mmCIF file of C-alpha atoms in Angstrom:
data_model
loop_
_atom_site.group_PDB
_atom_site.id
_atom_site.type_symbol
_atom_site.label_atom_id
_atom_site.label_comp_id
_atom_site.label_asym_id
_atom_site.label_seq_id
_atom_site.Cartn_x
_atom_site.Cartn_y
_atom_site.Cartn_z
ATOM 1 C CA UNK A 1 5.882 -3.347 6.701
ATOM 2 C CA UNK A 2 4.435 -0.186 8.738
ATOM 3 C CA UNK A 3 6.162 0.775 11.841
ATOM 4 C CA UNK A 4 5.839 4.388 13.786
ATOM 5 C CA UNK A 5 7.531 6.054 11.671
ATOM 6 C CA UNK A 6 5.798 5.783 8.611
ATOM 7 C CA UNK A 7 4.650 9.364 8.781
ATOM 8 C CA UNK A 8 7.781 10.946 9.371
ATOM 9 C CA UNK A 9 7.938 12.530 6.269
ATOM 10 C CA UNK A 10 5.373 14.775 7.097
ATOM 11 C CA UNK A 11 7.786 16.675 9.555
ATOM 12 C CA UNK A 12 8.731 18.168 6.711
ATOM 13 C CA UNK A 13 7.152 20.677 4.615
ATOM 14 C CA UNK A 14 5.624 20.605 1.174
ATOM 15 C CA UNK A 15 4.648 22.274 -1.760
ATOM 16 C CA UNK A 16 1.528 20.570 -2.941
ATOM 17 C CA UNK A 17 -0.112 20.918 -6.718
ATOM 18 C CA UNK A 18 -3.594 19.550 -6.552
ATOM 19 C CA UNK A 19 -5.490 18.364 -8.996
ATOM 20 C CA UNK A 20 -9.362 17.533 -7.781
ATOM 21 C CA UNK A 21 -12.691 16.562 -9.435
ATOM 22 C CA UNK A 22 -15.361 19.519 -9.171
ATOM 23 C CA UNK A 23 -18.479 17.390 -8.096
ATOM 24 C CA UNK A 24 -21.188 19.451 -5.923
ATOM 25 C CA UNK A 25 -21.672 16.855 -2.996
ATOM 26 C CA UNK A 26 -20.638 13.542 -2.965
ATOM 27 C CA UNK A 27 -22.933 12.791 -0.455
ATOM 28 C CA UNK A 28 -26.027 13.503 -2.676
ATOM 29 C CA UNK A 29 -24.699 12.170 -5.904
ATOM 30 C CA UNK A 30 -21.627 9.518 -5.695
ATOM 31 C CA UNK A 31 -21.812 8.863 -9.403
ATOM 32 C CA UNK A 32 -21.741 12.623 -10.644
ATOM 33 C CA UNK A 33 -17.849 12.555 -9.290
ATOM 34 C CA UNK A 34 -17.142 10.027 -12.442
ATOM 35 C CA UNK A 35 -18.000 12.347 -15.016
ATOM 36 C CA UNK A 36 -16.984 15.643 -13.075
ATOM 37 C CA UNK A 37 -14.199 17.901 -14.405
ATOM 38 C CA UNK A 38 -11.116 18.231 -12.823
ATOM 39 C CA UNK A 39 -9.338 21.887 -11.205
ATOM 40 C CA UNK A 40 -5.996 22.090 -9.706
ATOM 41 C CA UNK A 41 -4.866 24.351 -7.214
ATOM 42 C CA UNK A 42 -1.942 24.976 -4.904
ATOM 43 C CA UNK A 43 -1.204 24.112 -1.096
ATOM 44 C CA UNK A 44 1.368 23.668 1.747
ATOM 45 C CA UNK A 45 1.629 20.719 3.634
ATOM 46 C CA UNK A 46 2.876 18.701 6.356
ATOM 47 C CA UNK A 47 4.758 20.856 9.536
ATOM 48 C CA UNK A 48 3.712 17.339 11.405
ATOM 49 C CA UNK A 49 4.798 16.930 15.190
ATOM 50 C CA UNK A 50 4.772 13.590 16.795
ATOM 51 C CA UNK A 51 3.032 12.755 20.464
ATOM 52 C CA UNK A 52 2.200 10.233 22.245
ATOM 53 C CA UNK A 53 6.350 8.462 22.333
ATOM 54 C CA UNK A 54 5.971 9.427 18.185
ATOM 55 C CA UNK A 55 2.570 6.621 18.125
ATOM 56 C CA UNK A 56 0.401 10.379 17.601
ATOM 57 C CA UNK A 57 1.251 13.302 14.866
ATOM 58 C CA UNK A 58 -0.995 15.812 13.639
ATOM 59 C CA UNK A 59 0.119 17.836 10.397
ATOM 60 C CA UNK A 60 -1.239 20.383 8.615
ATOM 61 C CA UNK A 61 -2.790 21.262 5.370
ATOM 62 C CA UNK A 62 -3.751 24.547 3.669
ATOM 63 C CA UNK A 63 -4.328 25.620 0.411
ATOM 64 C CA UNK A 64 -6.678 28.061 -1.827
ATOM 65 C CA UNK A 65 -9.165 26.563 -4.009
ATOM 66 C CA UNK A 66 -10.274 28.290 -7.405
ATOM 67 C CA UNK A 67 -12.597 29.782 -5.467
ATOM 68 C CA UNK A 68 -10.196 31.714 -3.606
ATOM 69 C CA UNK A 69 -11.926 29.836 0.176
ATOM 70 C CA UNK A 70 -9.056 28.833 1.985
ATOM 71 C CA UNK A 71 -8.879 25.344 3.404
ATOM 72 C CA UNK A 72 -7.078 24.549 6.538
ATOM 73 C CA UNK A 73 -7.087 21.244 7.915
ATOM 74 C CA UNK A 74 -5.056 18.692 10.233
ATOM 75 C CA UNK A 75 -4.324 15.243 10.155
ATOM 76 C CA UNK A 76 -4.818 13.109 13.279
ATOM 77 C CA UNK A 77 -2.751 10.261 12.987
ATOM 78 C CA UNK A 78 -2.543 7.107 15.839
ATOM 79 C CA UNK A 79 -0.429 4.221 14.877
ATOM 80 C CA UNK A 80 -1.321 0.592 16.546
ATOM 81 C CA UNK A 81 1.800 -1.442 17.210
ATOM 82 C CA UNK A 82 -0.133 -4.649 17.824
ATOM 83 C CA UNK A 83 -1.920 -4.535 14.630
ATOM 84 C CA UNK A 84 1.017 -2.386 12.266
ATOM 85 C CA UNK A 85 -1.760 -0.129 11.073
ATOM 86 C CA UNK A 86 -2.198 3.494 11.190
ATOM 87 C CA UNK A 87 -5.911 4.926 11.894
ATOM 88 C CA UNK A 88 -6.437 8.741 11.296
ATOM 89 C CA UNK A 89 -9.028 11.419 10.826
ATOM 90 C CA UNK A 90 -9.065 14.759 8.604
ATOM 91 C CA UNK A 91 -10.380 18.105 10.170
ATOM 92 C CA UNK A 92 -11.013 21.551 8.186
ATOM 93 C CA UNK A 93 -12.878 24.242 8.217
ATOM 94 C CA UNK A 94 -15.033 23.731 5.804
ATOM 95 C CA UNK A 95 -16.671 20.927 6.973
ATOM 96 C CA UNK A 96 -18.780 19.068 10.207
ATOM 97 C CA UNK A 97 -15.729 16.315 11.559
ATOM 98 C CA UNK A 98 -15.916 12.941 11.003
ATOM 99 C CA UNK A 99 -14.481 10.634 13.547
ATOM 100 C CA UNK A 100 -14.372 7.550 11.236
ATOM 101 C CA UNK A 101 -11.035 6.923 11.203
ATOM 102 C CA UNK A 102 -9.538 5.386 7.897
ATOM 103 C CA UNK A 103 -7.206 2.308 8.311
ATOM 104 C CA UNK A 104 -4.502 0.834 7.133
ATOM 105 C CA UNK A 105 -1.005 0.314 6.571
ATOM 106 C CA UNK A 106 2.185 0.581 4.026
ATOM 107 C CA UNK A 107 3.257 -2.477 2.181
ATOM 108 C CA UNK A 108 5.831 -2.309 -0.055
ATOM 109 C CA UNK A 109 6.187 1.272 -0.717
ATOM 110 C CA UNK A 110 2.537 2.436 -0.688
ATOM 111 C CA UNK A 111 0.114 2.944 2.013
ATOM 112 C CA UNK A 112 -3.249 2.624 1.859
ATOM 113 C CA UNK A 113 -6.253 3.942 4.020
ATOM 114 C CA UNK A 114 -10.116 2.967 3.506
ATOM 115 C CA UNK A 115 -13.297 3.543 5.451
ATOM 116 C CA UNK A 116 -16.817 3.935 3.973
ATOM 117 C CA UNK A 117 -18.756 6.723 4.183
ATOM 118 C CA UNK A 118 -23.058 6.982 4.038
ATOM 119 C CA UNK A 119 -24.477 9.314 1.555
ATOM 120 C CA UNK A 120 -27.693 11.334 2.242
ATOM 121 C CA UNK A 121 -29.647 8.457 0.844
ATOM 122 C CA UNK A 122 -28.219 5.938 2.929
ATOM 123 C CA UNK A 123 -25.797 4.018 0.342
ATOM 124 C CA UNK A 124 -22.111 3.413 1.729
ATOM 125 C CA UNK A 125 -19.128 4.568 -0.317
ATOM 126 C CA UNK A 126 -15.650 3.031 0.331
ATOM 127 C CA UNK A 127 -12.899 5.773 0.625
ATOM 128 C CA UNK A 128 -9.135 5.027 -0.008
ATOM 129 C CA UNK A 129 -6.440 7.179 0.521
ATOM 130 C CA UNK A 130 -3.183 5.958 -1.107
ATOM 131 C CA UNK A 131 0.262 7.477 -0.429
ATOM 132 C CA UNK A 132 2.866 6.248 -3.401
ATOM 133 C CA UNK A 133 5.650 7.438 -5.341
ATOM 134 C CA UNK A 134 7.627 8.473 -2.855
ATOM 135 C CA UNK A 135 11.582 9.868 -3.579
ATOM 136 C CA UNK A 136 13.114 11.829 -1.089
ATOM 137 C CA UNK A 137 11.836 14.959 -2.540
ATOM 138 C CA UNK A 138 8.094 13.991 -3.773
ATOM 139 C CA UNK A 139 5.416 11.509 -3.510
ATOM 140 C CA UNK A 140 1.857 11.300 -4.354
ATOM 141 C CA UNK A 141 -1.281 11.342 -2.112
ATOM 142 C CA UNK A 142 -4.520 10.039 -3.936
ATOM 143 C CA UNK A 143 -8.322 9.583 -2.903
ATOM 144 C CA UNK A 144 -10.690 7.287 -4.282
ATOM 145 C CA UNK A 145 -14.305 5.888 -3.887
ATOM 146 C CA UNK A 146 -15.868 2.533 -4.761
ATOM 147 C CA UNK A 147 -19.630 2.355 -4.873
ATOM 148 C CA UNK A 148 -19.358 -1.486 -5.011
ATOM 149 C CA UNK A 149 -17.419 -2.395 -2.176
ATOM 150 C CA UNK A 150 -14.179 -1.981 -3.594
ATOM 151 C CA UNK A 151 -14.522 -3.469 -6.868
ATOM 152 C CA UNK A 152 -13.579 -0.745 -8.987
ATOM 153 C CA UNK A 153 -12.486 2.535 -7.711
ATOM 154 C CA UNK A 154 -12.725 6.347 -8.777
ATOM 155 C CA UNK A 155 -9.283 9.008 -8.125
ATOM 156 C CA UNK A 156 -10.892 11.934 -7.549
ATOM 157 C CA UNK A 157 -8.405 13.807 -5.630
ATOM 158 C CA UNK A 158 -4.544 13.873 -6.666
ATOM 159 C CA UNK A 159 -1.860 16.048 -4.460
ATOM 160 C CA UNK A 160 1.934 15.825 -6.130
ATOM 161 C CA UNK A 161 4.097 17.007 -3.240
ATOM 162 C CA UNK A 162 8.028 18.388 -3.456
ATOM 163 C CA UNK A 163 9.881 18.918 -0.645
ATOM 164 C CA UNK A 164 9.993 22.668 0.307
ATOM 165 C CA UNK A 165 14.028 23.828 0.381
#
């Protein structure tokens, strides 16, 4: 069951490998991310701080991609205690924000976080995010997309995180 502090974890800090799909836009193209090669790169993570009576954190993300552009980003995070579930929004600098929150909750040892996105030619994608694995030095973070409301689903994104000493 979810409770506030579900997140706590992330007031720690970790060493991230990931492991993404190179697709150009999924926005343009959902179905070029299936056959899209994969990259892996390195990043820090977490350095969370709780608000709000510890309902609110934000932590941090940053990492180089092959590229060599640097991503920063934060993690808005607002937990509901009526409802158990945690809604929260990503913001980087690489991209316009998005203030669709995704939504969800931990059962059983993984936590899970959808909300659909609309690609340039109107279609909605589902988006998961999906925290699992979790030891008290690692645990995974993974994000997928359904074109078919869920049905099947697509990894496209996988961060393996150890605990920085």
């Amino acid at each position: 069951m979810s409770d506030i502090s579900d997140f706590d974890f992330f007031l720690h800090t970790w060493n991230v490998v990931n492991k993404r799909k190179k697709v150009r836009s999924l926005y343009e193209n959902p179905e070029d991310n299936q056959e899209a090669e994969w990259e892996e790169f390195t990043g820090v993570a977490g350095m969370g701080t709780r608000y709000c009576d510890g309902r609110v954190m934000v932590d941090h993300y940053e990492g180089t991609l092959p590229s060599g552009q640097i991503v920063k980003g934060v993690n808005v995070r607002a937990y509901n205690p009526e409802t158990g579930e945690w809604s929260f929004i990503w913001l980087d600098n690489r991209q316009a924000p998005d203030f669709e929150p995704l939504v969800g909750k931990f059962e059983h040892g993984v936590g899970r976080f959808d909300s659909f996105i609309t690609t340039n030619d109107g279609r909605h994608v589902l988006v998961r995010f999906q925290l699992d694995q979790f030891t008290e030095n690692s645990f995974r973070w993974q994000q997928f997309f359904s074109m078919d409301d869920g049905k099947t689903w697509d990894v496209n994104w996988i961060m393996e995180s150890t605990r920085r000493q």
